[in-house]
mmCIF file of C-alpha atoms in Angstrom:
data_model
loop_
_atom_site.group_PDB
_atom_site.id
_atom_site.type_symbol
_atom_site.label_atom_id
_atom_site.label_comp_id
_atom_site.label_asym_id
_atom_site.label_seq_id
_atom_site.Cartn_x
_atom_site.Cartn_y
_atom_site.Cartn_z
ATOM 1 C CA MET A 240 74.207 109.003 62.289
ATOM 2 C CA ALA A 241 76.060 107.007 64.934
ATOM 3 C CA GLN A 242 79.064 108.607 66.489
ATOM 4 C CA ALA A 243 81.751 107.024 68.586
ATOM 5 C CA ARG A 244 81.501 108.049 72.183
ATOM 6 C CA THR A 245 84.749 108.429 74.039
ATOM 7 C CA GLN A 246 84.876 107.852 77.744
ATOM 8 C CA ARG A 247 86.491 110.735 79.633
ATOM 9 C CA ASN A 248 87.885 110.176 83.089
ATOM 10 C CA LEU A 249 90.839 111.469 85.075
ATOM 11 C CA LEU A 250 93.318 109.010 83.598
ATOM 12 C CA SER A 251 92.273 109.793 80.045
ATOM 13 C CA LEU A 252 92.857 113.477 80.770
ATOM 14 C CA LEU A 253 96.289 112.750 82.214
ATOM 15 C CA ASN A 254 97.217 110.312 79.438
ATOM 16 C CA SER A 255 96.259 112.594 76.576
ATOM 17 C CA ASP A 256 98.932 111.127 74.301
ATOM 18 C CA GLY A 257 97.312 107.688 74.417
ATOM 19 C CA LYS A 258 100.121 106.039 76.396
ATOM 20 C CA ASP A 259 100.074 104.950 79.998
ATOM 21 C CA HIS A 260 102.218 106.921 82.440
ATOM 22 C CA PRO A 261 101.726 105.230 85.824
ATOM 23 C CA VAL A 262 104.693 106.831 87.597
ATOM 24 C CA GLU A 263 103.984 110.334 86.310
ATOM 25 C CA ASN A 264 100.262 110.075 87.083
ATOM 26 C CA THR A 265 100.998 108.809 90.597
ATOM 27 C CA LEU A 266 103.393 111.694 91.260
ATOM 28 C CA ALA A 267 100.809 114.203 90.040
ATOM 29 C CA ILE A 268 98.034 112.824 92.242
ATOM 30 C CA VAL A 269 100.310 112.433 95.280
ATOM 31 C CA THR A 270 101.508 116.026 94.877
ATOM 32 C CA VAL A 271 97.927 117.309 94.839
ATOM 33 C CA VAL A 272 97.095 115.254 97.943
ATOM 34 C CA PHE A 273 100.195 116.510 99.781
ATOM 35 C CA GLY A 274 99.336 120.067 98.781
ATOM 36 C CA ALA A 275 95.784 119.719 100.060
ATOM 37 C CA ILE A 276 96.992 118.285 103.375
ATOM 38 C CA ALA A 277 99.601 121.036 103.740
ATOM 39 C CA VAL A 278 97.106 123.806 103.050
ATOM 40 C CA PHE A 279 94.332 122.475 105.264
ATOM 41 C CA THR A 280 96.643 121.844 108.216
ATOM 42 C CA THR A 281 97.734 125.492 108.146
ATOM 43 C CA LEU A 282 94.257 126.432 109.349
ATOM 44 C CA SER A 283 95.369 125.341 112.815
ATOM 45 C CA PRO A 284 98.723 126.877 113.791
ATOM 46 C CA SER A 285 99.375 124.025 116.234
ATOM 47 C CA LEU A 286 99.706 121.658 113.262
ATOM 48 C CA HIS A 287 102.708 123.530 111.866
ATOM 49 C CA LEU A 288 104.911 120.429 111.988
ATOM 50 C CA ILE A 289 102.536 118.522 109.715
ATOM 51 C CA SER A 290 101.983 121.394 107.302
ATOM 52 C CA SER A 291 105.668 122.237 106.993
ATOM 53 C CA TRP A 292 106.907 118.662 106.531
ATOM 54 C CA VAL A 293 104.092 117.576 104.210
ATOM 55 C CA GLY A 294 104.538 120.803 102.250
ATOM 56 C CA LEU A 295 108.266 120.145 101.895
ATOM 57 C CA ILE A 296 107.662 116.586 100.717
ATOM 58 C CA GLY A 297 104.967 117.839 98.319
ATOM 59 C CA ILE A 298 107.401 120.363 96.847
ATOM 60 C CA GLY A 299 109.937 117.579 96.313
ATOM 61 C CA THR A 300 107.483 115.210 94.649
ATOM 62 C CA GLY A 301 106.065 118.020 92.539
ATOM 63 C CA LEU A 302 109.467 119.100 91.280
ATOM 64 C CA TRP A 303 110.434 115.536 90.439
ATOM 65 C CA GLY A 304 107.089 115.045 88.713
ATOM 66 C CA GLN A 305 107.653 118.184 86.633
ATOM 67 C CA PHE A 306 111.052 116.825 85.651
ATOM 68 C CA ILE A 307 109.647 113.564 84.289
ATOM 69 C CA SER A 308 106.097 114.580 83.248
ATOM 70 C CA SER A 309 104.901 113.729 79.761
ATOM 71 C CA THR A 310 101.577 115.441 79.181
ATOM 72 C CA THR A 311 99.968 118.801 79.816
ATOM 73 C CA GLY A 312 97.363 117.304 82.164
ATOM 74 C CA GLU A 313 100.071 115.939 84.427
ATOM 75 C CA ARG A 314 101.870 119.286 84.443
ATOM 76 C CA PHE A 315 98.634 121.112 85.278
ATOM 77 C CA LEU A 316 97.977 118.961 88.346
ATOM 78 C CA LEU A 317 101.621 119.181 89.369
ATOM 79 C CA ILE A 318 101.591 122.976 89.304
ATOM 80 C CA ILE A 319 98.388 123.074 91.383
ATOM 81 C CA GLY A 320 99.895 120.658 93.903
ATOM 82 C CA LEU A 321 103.223 122.490 93.945
ATOM 83 C CA GLY A 322 101.538 125.805 94.666
ATOM 84 C CA ALA A 323 99.433 124.347 97.466
ATOM 85 C CA SER A 324 102.445 122.543 98.942
ATOM 86 C CA ALA A 325 104.512 125.724 98.857
ATOM 87 C CA VAL A 326 101.759 127.736 100.576
ATOM 88 C CA GLY A 327 101.415 125.062 103.260
ATOM 89 C CA PHE A 328 105.178 124.836 103.684
ATOM 90 C CA TYR A 329 105.699 128.573 104.049
ATOM 91 C CA LEU A 330 102.762 129.048 106.414
ATOM 92 C CA GLY A 331 103.986 126.075 108.428
ATOM 93 C CA LEU A 332 107.376 127.773 108.685
ATOM 94 C CA ALA A 333 105.705 130.997 109.787
ATOM 95 C CA HIS A 334 103.763 129.180 112.524
ATOM 96 C CA GLY A 335 106.779 127.457 114.022
ATOM 97 C CA GLY A 336 108.872 125.736 111.396
ATOM 98 C CA LEU A 337 110.041 122.219 110.723
ATOM 99 C CA PHE A 338 111.352 121.635 114.236
ATOM 100 C CA GLY A 339 109.566 124.349 116.214
ATOM 101 C CA GLY A 340 109.199 123.339 119.829
ATOM 102 C CA VAL A 341 110.773 119.921 119.309
ATOM 103 C CA ILE A 342 114.418 120.966 118.974
ATOM 104 C CA GLY A 343 115.622 124.040 120.810
#
């Protein structure tokens, strides 16, 4: 018996309602990328400016994405990115802050 095979990729997981959400999907992916950058730059304390600013921007994009998200897949990625951005932001603040060494 022949069965229909559905193709599963990242966009089909994010667009689980069958509609396209280009802005929401972009915000979700950008938030995850910002979160990854923020977390990985905290491994070197001298990169605190990058981790704190990228983390702050990631928190902003993640919160806006949560506000306008449409599907559960988008919200899942947004929460992962928000958590990573927040960890990077707070560790960046602990290592020297947003302006540490530049102002003051």
